[in-house]
CSV table of C-alpha atoms in Angstrom, one decimal:
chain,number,residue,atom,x,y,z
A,77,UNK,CA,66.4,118.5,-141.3
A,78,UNK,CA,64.9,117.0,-138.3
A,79,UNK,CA,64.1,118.9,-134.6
A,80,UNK,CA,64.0,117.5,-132.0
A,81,UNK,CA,61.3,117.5,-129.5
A,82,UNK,CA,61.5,119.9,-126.2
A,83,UNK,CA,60.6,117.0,-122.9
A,84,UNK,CA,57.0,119.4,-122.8
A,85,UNK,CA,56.0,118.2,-126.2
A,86,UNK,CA,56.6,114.4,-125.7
A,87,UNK,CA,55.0,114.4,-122.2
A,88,UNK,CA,51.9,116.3,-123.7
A,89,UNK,CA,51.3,113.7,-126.7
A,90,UNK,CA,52.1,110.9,-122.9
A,91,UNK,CA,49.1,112.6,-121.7
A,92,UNK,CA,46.4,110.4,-123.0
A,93,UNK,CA,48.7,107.2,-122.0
A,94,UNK,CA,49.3,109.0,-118.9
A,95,UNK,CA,45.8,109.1,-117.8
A,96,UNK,CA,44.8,105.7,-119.3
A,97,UNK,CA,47.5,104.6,-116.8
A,98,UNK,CA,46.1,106.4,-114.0
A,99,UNK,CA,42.8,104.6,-114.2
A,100,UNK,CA,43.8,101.5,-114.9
A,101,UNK,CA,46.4,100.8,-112.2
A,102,UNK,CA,45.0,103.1,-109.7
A,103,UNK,CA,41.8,102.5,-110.1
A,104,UNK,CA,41.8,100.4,-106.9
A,105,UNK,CA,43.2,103.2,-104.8
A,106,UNK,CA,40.7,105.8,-106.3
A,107,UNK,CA,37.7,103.4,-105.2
A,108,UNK,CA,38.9,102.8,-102.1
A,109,UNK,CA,39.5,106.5,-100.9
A,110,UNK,CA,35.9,107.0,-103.0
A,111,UNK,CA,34.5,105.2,-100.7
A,112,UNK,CA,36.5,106.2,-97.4
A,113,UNK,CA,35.0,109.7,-98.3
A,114,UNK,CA,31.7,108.5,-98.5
A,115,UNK,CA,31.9,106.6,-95.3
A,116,UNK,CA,33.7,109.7,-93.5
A,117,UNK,CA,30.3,111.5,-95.3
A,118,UNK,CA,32.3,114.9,-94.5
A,119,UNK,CA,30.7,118.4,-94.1
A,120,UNK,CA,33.3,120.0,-95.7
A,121,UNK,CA,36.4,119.9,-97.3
A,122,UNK,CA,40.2,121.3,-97.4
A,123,UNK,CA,42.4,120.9,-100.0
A,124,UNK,CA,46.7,121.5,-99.7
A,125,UNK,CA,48.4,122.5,-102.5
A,126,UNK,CA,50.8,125.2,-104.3
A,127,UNK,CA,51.4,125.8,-108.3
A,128,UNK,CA,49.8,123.6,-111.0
A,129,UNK,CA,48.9,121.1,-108.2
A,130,UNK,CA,47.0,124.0,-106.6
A,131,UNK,CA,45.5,125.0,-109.5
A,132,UNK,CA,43.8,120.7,-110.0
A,133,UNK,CA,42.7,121.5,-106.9
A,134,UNK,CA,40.8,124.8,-107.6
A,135,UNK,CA,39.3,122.4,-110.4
A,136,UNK,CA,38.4,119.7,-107.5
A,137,UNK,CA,36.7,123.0,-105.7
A,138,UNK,CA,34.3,124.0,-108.7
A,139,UNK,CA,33.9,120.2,-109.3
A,140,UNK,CA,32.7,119.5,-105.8
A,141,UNK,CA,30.6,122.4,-105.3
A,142,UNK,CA,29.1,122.2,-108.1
A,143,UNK,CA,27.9,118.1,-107.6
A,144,UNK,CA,28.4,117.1,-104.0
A,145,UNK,CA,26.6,119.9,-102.2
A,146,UNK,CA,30.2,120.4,-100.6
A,147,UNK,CA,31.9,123.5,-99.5
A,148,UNK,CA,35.7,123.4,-100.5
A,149,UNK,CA,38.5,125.7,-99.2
A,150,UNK,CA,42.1,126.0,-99.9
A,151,UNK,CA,44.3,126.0,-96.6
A,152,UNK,CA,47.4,127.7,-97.1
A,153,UNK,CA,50.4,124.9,-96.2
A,154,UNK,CA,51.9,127.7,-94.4
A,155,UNK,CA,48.9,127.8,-91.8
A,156,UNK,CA,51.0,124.6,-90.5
A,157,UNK,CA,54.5,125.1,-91.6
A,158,UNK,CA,55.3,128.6,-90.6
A,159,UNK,CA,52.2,129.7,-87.8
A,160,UNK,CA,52.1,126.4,-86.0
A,161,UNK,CA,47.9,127.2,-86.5
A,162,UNK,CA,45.8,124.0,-85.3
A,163,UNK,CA,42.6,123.9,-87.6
A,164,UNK,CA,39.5,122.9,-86.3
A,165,UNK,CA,38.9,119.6,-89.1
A,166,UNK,CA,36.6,116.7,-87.4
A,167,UNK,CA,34.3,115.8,-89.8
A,168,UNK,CA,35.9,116.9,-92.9
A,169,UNK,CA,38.6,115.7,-95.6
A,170,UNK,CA,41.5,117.1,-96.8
A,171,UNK,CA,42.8,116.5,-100.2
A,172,UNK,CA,46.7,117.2,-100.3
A,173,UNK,CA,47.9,117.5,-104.0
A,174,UNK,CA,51.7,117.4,-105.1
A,175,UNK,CA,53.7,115.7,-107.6
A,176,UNK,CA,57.1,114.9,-105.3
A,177,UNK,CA,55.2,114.3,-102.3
A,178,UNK,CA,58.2,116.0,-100.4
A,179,UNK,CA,57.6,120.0,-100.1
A,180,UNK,CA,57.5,120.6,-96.4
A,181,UNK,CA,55.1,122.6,-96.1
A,182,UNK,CA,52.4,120.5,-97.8
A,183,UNK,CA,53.8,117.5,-95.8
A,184,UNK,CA,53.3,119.4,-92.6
A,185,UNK,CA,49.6,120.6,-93.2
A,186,UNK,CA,48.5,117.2,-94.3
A,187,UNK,CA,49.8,115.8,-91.2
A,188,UNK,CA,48.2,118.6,-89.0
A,189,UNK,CA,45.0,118.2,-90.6
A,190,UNK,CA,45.0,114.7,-90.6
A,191,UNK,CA,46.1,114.6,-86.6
A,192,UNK,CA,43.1,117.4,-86.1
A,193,UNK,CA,40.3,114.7,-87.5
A,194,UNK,CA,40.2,115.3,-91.3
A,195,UNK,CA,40.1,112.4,-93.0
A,196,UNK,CA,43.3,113.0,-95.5
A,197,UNK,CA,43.8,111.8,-99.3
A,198,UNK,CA,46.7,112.3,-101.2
A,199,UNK,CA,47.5,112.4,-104.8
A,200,UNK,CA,51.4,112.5,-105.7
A,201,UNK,CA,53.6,111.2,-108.3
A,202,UNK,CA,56.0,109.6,-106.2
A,203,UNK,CA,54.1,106.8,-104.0
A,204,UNK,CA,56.6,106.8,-101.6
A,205,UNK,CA,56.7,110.0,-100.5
A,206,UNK,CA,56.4,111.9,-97.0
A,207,UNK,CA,52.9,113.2,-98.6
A,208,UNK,CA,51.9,109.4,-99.3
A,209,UNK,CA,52.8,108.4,-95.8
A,210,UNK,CA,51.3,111.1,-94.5
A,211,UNK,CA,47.6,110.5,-95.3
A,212,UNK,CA,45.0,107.9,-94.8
A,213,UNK,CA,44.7,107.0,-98.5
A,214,UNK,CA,47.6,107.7,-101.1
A,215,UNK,CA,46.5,107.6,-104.5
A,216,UNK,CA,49.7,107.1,-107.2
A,217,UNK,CA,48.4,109.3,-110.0
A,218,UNK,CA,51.2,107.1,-112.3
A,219,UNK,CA,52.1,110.1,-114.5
A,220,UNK,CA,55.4,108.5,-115.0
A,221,UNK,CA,58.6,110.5,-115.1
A,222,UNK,CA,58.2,114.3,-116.4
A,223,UNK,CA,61.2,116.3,-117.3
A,224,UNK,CA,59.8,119.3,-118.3
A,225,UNK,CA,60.1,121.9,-115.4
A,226,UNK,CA,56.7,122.8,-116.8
A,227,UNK,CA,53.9,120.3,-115.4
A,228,UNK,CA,51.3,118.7,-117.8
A,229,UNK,CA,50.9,115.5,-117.5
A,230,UNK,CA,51.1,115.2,-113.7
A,231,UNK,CA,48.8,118.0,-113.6
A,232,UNK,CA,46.2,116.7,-116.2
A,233,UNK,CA,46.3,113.3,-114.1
A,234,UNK,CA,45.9,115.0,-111.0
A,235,UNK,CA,42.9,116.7,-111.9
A,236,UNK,CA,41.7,113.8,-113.3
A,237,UNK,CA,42.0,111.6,-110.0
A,238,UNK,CA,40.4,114.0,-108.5
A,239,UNK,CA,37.7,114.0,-110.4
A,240,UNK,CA,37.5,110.4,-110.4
A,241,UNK,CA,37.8,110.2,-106.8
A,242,UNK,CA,34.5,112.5,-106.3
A,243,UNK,CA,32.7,110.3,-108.8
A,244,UNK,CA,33.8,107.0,-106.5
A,245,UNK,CA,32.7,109.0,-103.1
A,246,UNK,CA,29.2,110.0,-104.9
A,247,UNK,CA,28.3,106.5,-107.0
A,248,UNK,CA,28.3,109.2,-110.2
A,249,UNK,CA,28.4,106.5,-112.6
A,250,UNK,CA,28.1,109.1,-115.5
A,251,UNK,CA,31.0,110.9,-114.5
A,252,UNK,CA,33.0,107.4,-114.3
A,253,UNK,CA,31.9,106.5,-117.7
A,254,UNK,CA,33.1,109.6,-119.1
A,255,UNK,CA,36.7,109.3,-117.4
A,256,UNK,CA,36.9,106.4,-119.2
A,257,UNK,CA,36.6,108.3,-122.6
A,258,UNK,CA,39.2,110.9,-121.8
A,259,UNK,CA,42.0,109.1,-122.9
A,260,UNK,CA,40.5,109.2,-126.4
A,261,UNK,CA,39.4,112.9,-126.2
A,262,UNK,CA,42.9,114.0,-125.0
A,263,UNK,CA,44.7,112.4,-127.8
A,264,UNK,CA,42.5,114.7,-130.4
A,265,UNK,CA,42.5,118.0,-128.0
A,266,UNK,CA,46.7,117.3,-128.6
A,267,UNK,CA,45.8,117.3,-132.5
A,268,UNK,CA,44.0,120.9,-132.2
A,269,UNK,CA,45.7,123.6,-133.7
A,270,UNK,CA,45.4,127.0,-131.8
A,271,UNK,CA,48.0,128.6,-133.8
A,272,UNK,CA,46.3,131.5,-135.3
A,273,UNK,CA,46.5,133.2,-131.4
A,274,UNK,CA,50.5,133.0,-132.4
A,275,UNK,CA,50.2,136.4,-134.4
A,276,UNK,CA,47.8,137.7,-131.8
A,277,UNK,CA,50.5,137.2,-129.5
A,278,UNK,CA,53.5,138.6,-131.2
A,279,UNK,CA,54.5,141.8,-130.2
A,280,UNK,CA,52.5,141.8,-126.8
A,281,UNK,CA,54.0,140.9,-123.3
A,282,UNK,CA,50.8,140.5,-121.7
A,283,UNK,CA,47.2,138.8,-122.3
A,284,UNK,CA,44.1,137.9,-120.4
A,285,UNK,CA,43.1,134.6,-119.9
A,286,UNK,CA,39.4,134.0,-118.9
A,287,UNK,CA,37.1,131.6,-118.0
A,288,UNK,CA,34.7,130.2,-115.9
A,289,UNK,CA,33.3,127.4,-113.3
A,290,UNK,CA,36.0,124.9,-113.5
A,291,UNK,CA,37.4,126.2,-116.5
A,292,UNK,CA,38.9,129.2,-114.3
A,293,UNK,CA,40.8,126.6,-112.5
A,294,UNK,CA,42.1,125.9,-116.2
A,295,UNK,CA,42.9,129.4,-117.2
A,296,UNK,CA,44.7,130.0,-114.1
A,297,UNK,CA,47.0,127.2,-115.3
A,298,UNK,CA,47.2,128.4,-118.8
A,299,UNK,CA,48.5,131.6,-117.2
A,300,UNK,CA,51.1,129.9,-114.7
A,301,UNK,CA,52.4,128.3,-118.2
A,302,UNK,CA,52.8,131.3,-120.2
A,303,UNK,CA,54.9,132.6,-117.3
A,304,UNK,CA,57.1,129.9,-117.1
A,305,UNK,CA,57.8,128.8,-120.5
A,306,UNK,CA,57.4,132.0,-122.5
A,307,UNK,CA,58.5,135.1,-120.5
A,308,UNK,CA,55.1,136.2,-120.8
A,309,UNK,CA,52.8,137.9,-118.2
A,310,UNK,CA,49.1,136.3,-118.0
A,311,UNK,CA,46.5,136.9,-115.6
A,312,UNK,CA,43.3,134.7,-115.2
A,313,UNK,CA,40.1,136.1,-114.7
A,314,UNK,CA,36.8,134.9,-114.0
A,315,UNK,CA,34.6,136.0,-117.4
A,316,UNK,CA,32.2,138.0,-114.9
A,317,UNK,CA,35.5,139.8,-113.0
A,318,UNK,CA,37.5,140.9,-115.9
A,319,UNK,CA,34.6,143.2,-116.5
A,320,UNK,CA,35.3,145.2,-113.4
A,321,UNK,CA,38.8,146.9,-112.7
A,322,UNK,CA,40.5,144.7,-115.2
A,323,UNK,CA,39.0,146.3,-118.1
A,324,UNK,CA,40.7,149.1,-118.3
A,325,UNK,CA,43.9,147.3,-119.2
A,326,UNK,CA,41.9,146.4,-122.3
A,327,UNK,CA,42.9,148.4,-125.3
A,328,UNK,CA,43.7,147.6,-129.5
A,329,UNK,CA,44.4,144.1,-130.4
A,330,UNK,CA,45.3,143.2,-126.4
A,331,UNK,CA,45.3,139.4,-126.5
A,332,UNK,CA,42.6,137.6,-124.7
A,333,UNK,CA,41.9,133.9,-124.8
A,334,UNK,CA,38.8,132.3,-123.2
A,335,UNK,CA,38.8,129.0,-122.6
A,336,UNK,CA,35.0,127.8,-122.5
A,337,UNK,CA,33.3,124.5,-121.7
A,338,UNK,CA,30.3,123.0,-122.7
A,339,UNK,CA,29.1,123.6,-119.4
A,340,UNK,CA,26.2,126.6,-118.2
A,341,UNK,CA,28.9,128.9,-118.1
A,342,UNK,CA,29.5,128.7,-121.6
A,343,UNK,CA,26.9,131.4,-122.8
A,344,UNK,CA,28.1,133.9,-120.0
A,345,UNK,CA,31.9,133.2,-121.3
A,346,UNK,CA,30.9,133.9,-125.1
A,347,UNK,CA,28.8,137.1,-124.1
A,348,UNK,CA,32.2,138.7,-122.4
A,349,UNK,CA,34.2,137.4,-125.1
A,350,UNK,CA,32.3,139.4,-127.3
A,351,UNK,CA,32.2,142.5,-125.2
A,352,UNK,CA,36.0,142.4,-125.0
A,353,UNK,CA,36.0,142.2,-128.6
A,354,UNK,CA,33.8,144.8,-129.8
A,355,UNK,CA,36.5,147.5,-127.3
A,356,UNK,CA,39.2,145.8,-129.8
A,357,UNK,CA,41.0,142.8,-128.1
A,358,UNK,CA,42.3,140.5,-130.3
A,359,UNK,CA,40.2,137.9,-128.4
A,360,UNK,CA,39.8,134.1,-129.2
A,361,UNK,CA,37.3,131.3,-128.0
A,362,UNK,CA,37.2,127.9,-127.8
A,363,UNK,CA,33.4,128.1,-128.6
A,364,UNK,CA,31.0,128.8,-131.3
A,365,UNK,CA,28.6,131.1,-129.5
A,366,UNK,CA,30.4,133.9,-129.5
A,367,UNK,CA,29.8,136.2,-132.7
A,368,UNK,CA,32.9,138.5,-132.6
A,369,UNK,CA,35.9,136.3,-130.8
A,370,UNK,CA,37.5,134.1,-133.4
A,371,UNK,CA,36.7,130.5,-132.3
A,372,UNK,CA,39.5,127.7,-131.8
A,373,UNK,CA,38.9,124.3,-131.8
A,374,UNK,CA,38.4,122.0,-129.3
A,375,UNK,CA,37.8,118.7,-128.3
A,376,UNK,CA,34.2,118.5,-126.6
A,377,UNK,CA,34.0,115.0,-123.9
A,378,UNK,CA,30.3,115.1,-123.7
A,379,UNK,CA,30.5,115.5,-119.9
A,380,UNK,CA,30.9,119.3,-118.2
A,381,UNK,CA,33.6,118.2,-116.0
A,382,UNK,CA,35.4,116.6,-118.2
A,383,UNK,CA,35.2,118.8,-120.6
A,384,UNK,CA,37.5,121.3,-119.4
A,385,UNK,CA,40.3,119.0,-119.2
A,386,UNK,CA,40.8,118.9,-122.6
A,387,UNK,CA,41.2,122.9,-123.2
A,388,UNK,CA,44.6,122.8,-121.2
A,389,UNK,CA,45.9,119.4,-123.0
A,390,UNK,CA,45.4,122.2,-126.4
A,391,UNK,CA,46.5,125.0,-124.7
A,392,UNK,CA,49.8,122.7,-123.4
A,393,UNK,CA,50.5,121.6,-127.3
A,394,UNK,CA,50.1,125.6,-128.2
A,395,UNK,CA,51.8,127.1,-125.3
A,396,UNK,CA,55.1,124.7,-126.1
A,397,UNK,CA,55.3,125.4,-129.6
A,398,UNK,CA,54.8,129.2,-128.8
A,399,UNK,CA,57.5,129.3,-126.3
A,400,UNK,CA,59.8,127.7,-129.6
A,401,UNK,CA,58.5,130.4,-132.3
A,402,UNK,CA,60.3,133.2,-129.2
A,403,UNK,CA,63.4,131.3,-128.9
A,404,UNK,CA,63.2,130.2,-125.3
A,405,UNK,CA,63.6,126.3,-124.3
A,406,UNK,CA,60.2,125.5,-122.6
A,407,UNK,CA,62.2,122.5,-120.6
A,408,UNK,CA,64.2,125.0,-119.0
A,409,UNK,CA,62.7,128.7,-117.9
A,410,UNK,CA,65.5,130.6,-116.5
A,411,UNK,CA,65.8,130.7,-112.1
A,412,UNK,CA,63.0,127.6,-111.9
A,413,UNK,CA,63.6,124.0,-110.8
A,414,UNK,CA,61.2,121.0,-111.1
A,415,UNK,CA,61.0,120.3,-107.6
A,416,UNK,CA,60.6,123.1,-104.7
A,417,UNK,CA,60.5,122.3,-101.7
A,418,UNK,CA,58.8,125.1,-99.8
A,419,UNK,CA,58.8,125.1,-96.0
């Protein structure tokens, strides 16, 4: 008997390719707004951007911050579409995310910030696009076509423009080098198998996902996609916040997963792991530190912001397969479309 594969699983085994693609036959673009963002030297920056795309972004904030010495804010798209709100932006740069390029809303603020003196850079997965048009530098983030109403691919390859064009703007040759590798690293984080957190799982409606640095920005997109493809409610939390009101949600065998990177936040991650575990959680770790939270396997880059990256190419492969073992069609969650278009 053979199944056939859901769209979601055959764009997350494209994912390696995808990205491979994305540096290869963008690479010019990503240079060239690299170095419009070093020449523009900006004070600060903005970045446009709602669902997965917004959550690449909140990756691009902790990556930024964390190696630029650059402050990064989200601007709500609405601040432009629906207020009218003219920004004060000379001598910063915006970084408008989406994959059609054609949500009003994002449109509109990337225009208004670019017409207020930001210097604007888009990433989209339609190069003709109103977003494309819109900016100084449009970046084609070459996901290829993605059926799935569930983003992967086009997310995975935005984050990784973005990190690629930081690493342009800063001469991080490092970071550069280790894009390079990712294709290889993605194709094994595909190959891990998190499917011991499937019994974890059963019988509960709602989990925690935690982590920290620019592994938050991950977990908040692990918990978009167990909304979406599985009917199940997730909440990301920063490992230091879930130990404040959250906490008392916690009780026997409530699922947590924390997704840690080989980055300084690892230890801290581990430490609430543990804590969570020891009150009963059924809680789970992609790390070794950790002594009571059962530890999943990952696929370590070598690099802390790369690093990251390949936790939600697991989580993806998992999350599909786990939307399967409850019956549901990850292509097609009920009352979503692939493309909105807010205004």
């Amino acid at each position: 008997m053979t199944t056939t594969k859901s769209h979601m699983r055959r764009e997350v085994e494209e994912i390696p390719e995808a990205t491979a693609r994305l540096l290869d036959g963008s690479g010019k673009a990503l240079a060239d707004a690299g170095r419009g963002i070093r020449e523009r030297d900006p004070n600060f920056i903005i970045t446009v951007a709602r669902g997965s795309s917004d959550h690449a972004a909140t990756f691009m904030k902790y990556a930024v911050e964390l190696t630029a010495g650059l402050a990064v804010a989200s601007v709500g798209p609405s601040v432009a579409s629906i207020y009218g709100a003219k920004l004060r932006l000379n001598g910063s740069a915006c970084l408008a995310i989406s994959q059609s390029g054609k949500s009003p809303d994002i449109v509109a603020m990337a225009e208004s910030a670019r017409a207020r003196g930001a210097l604007t850079i888009a990433l989209t997965n339609t190069a003709d696009s109103p977003l494309a048009r819109a900016a100084d530098y449009a970046v084609d983030i070459l996901a290829g076509p993605e059926l799935s109403v569930a983003a992967t691919k086009t997310y995975v390859n935005s984050a990784v423009a973005g990190l690629a064009l930081m690493a342009h703007a800063t001469g991080d040759e490092a970071l550069i080098a280790a894009l390079k590798q990712l294709p290889e690293h993605f194709s094994k984080a595909v190959a891990c198998d998190w499917s011991p957190l499937t019994s974890a799982l059963d019988g509960h409606n709602s989990l925690f996902i935690l982590g920290r640095g620019p592994s938050f920005a991950i977990a908040s997109e692990a918990a978009l996609k167990f909304k979406e493809t599985c009917a199940v409610h997730a909440e990301a939390y920063s490992g230091a916040e879930v130990m404040h009101g959250p906490m008392a949600l916690v009780g026997p065998k409530f699922p947590v997963l924390a997704l840690a990177a080989r980055d300084a936040s690892e230890p801290s991650l581990a430490a609430a792991a543990d804590t969570l575990a020891a009150k009963g959680a059924a809680t789970f770790i992609t790390s070794t530190l950790a002594k009571n939270a059962t530890a999943l396997p990952h696929a370590a880059t070598g690099h802390p912001l790369t690093d990251p990256l390949t936790l939600i190419v697991s989580f993806y492969a998992f999350v599909e397969a786990f939307a399967r073992h409850r019956g549901l069609d990850p292509d097609t969650p009920p009352n979503l479309r692939k493309v909105t278009e807010t205004i």
